[in-house]
């Protein structure tokens, strides 16, 4: 296999490269690969804004897996800013990134505000498309996690079941 530096940067999908490295068990190399992409002066960052946002989202997910939540939050927020501006604040693309941010905030015991946000999201997205079903399922799982963290297990049970079957709450 050719070394990454030897390949033409325009022919390399940085996210696929990082996914391959992660699959091989080398998360640090995956992170470094994505960081190198973001810092590469040969790439017109303005022209590839959507790709840049996807790389930031991927970095957030990798840092989350590595339990480096502050770094993950930083990259998720950058992806959210782009997605909110480009697709709209209430777009599925922006909301899915927001769910990643909420997942981190739950770890820092930010429950009540995020519970309101998540319940509001459930009322906005009816689950007609597969992406909306994914969003609803993720939101239900996070609501259940908040109730569990608050010691209110029984309030979260319905949301766990809803997350499993994608049912509207």
PDB file of C-alpha atoms in Angstrom, residues 10-69:
ATOM      1  CA  UNK A  10      -7.269  14.964  -4.389  1.00  0.00           C
ATOM      2  CA  UNK A  11      -7.581  11.188  -4.928  1.00  0.00           C
ATOM      3  CA  UNK A  12      -7.746  10.345  -1.223  1.00  0.00           C
ATOM      4  CA  UNK A  13     -11.049  10.472   0.625  1.00  0.00           C
ATOM      5  CA  UNK A  14      -9.868  11.481   4.106  1.00  0.00           C
ATOM      6  CA  UNK A  15     -12.891  10.022   5.839  1.00  0.00           C
ATOM      7  CA  UNK A  16     -12.574   6.628   4.139  1.00  0.00           C
ATOM      8  CA  UNK A  17      -8.857   6.629   4.918  1.00  0.00           C
ATOM      9  CA  UNK A  18      -9.594   7.382   8.579  1.00  0.00           C
ATOM     10  CA  UNK A  19     -12.324   4.734   8.725  1.00  0.00           C
ATOM     11  CA  UNK A  20      -9.892   2.174   7.339  1.00  0.00           C
ATOM     12  CA  UNK A  21      -7.285   3.119   9.951  1.00  0.00           C
ATOM     13  CA  UNK A  22      -9.894   2.979  12.714  1.00  0.00           C
ATOM     14  CA  UNK A  23     -11.099  -0.434  11.491  1.00  0.00           C
ATOM     15  CA  UNK A  24      -7.487  -1.623  11.668  1.00  0.00           C
ATOM     16  CA  UNK A  25      -7.446  -0.501  15.305  1.00  0.00           C
ATOM     17  CA  UNK A  26      -5.330   2.589  14.841  1.00  0.00           C
ATOM     18  CA  UNK A  27      -7.549   5.427  16.040  1.00  0.00           C
ATOM     19  CA  UNK A  28      -4.598   7.763  16.637  1.00  0.00           C
ATOM     20  CA  UNK A  29      -3.475   7.367  13.025  1.00  0.00           C
ATOM     21  CA  UNK A  30      -7.063   8.019  11.894  1.00  0.00           C
ATOM     22  CA  UNK A  31      -7.132  11.252  13.910  1.00  0.00           C
ATOM     23  CA  UNK A  32      -3.729  12.297  12.577  1.00  0.00           C
ATOM     24  CA  UNK A  33      -4.843  11.585   9.014  1.00  0.00           C
ATOM     25  CA  UNK A  34      -7.910  13.808   9.394  1.00  0.00           C
ATOM     26  CA  UNK A  35      -5.943  16.551  11.118  1.00  0.00           C
ATOM     27  CA  UNK A  36      -3.394  16.467   8.290  1.00  0.00           C
ATOM     28  CA  UNK A  37      -6.226  16.892   5.794  1.00  0.00           C
ATOM     29  CA  UNK A  38      -7.550  19.956   7.630  1.00  0.00           C
ATOM     30  CA  UNK A  39      -4.079  21.519   7.755  1.00  0.00           C
ATOM     31  CA  UNK A  40      -3.050  20.674   4.187  1.00  0.00           C
ATOM     32  CA  UNK A  41      -2.295  23.957   2.341  1.00  0.00           C
ATOM     33  CA  UNK A  42      -2.916  22.285  -1.040  1.00  0.00           C
ATOM     34  CA  UNK A  43      -6.618  21.919  -0.297  1.00  0.00           C
ATOM     35  CA  UNK A  44      -8.895  24.848  -1.069  1.00  0.00           C
ATOM     36  CA  UNK A  45     -10.795  24.832   2.223  1.00  0.00           C
ATOM     37  CA  UNK A  46     -13.439  27.252   0.903  1.00  0.00           C
ATOM     38  CA  UNK A  47     -14.174  25.020  -2.077  1.00  0.00           C
ATOM     39  CA  UNK A  48     -14.417  21.876   0.045  1.00  0.00           C
ATOM     40  CA  UNK A  49     -16.468  23.234   2.972  1.00  0.00           C
ATOM     41  CA  UNK A  50     -18.879  20.307   3.100  1.00  0.00           C
ATOM     42  CA  UNK A  51     -15.959  17.849   3.087  1.00  0.00           C
ATOM     43  CA  UNK A  52     -14.268  19.922   5.806  1.00  0.00           C
ATOM     44  CA  UNK A  53     -17.433  19.754   7.915  1.00  0.00           C
ATOM     45  CA  UNK A  54     -17.623  15.978   7.424  1.00  0.00           C
ATOM     46  CA  UNK A  55     -13.974  15.661   8.475  1.00  0.00           C
ATOM     47  CA  UNK A  56     -14.702  17.737  11.588  1.00  0.00           C
ATOM     48  CA  UNK A  57     -17.657  15.502  12.389  1.00  0.00           C
ATOM     49  CA  UNK A  58     -15.478  12.409  11.930  1.00  0.00           C
ATOM     50  CA  UNK A  59     -12.816  13.891  14.204  1.00  0.00           C
ATOM     51  CA  UNK A  60     -15.467  14.572  16.823  1.00  0.00           C
ATOM     52  CA  UNK A  61     -16.623  10.966  16.671  1.00  0.00           C
ATOM     53  CA  UNK A  62     -13.068   9.636  16.941  1.00  0.00           C
ATOM     54  CA  UNK A  63     -12.219  11.871  19.888  1.00  0.00           C
ATOM     55  CA  UNK A  64     -15.477  10.772  21.524  1.00  0.00           C
ATOM     56  CA  UNK A  65     -14.446   7.124  21.140  1.00  0.00           C
ATOM     57  CA  UNK A  66     -11.124   8.038  22.721  1.00  0.00           C
ATOM     58  CA  UNK A  67     -13.059   9.698  25.609  1.00  0.00           C
ATOM     59  CA  UNK A  68     -11.426  13.024  24.820  1.00  0.00           C
ATOM     60  CA  UNK A  69     -14.691  14.878  25.177  1.00  0.00           C
TER      61      UNK A  69
END
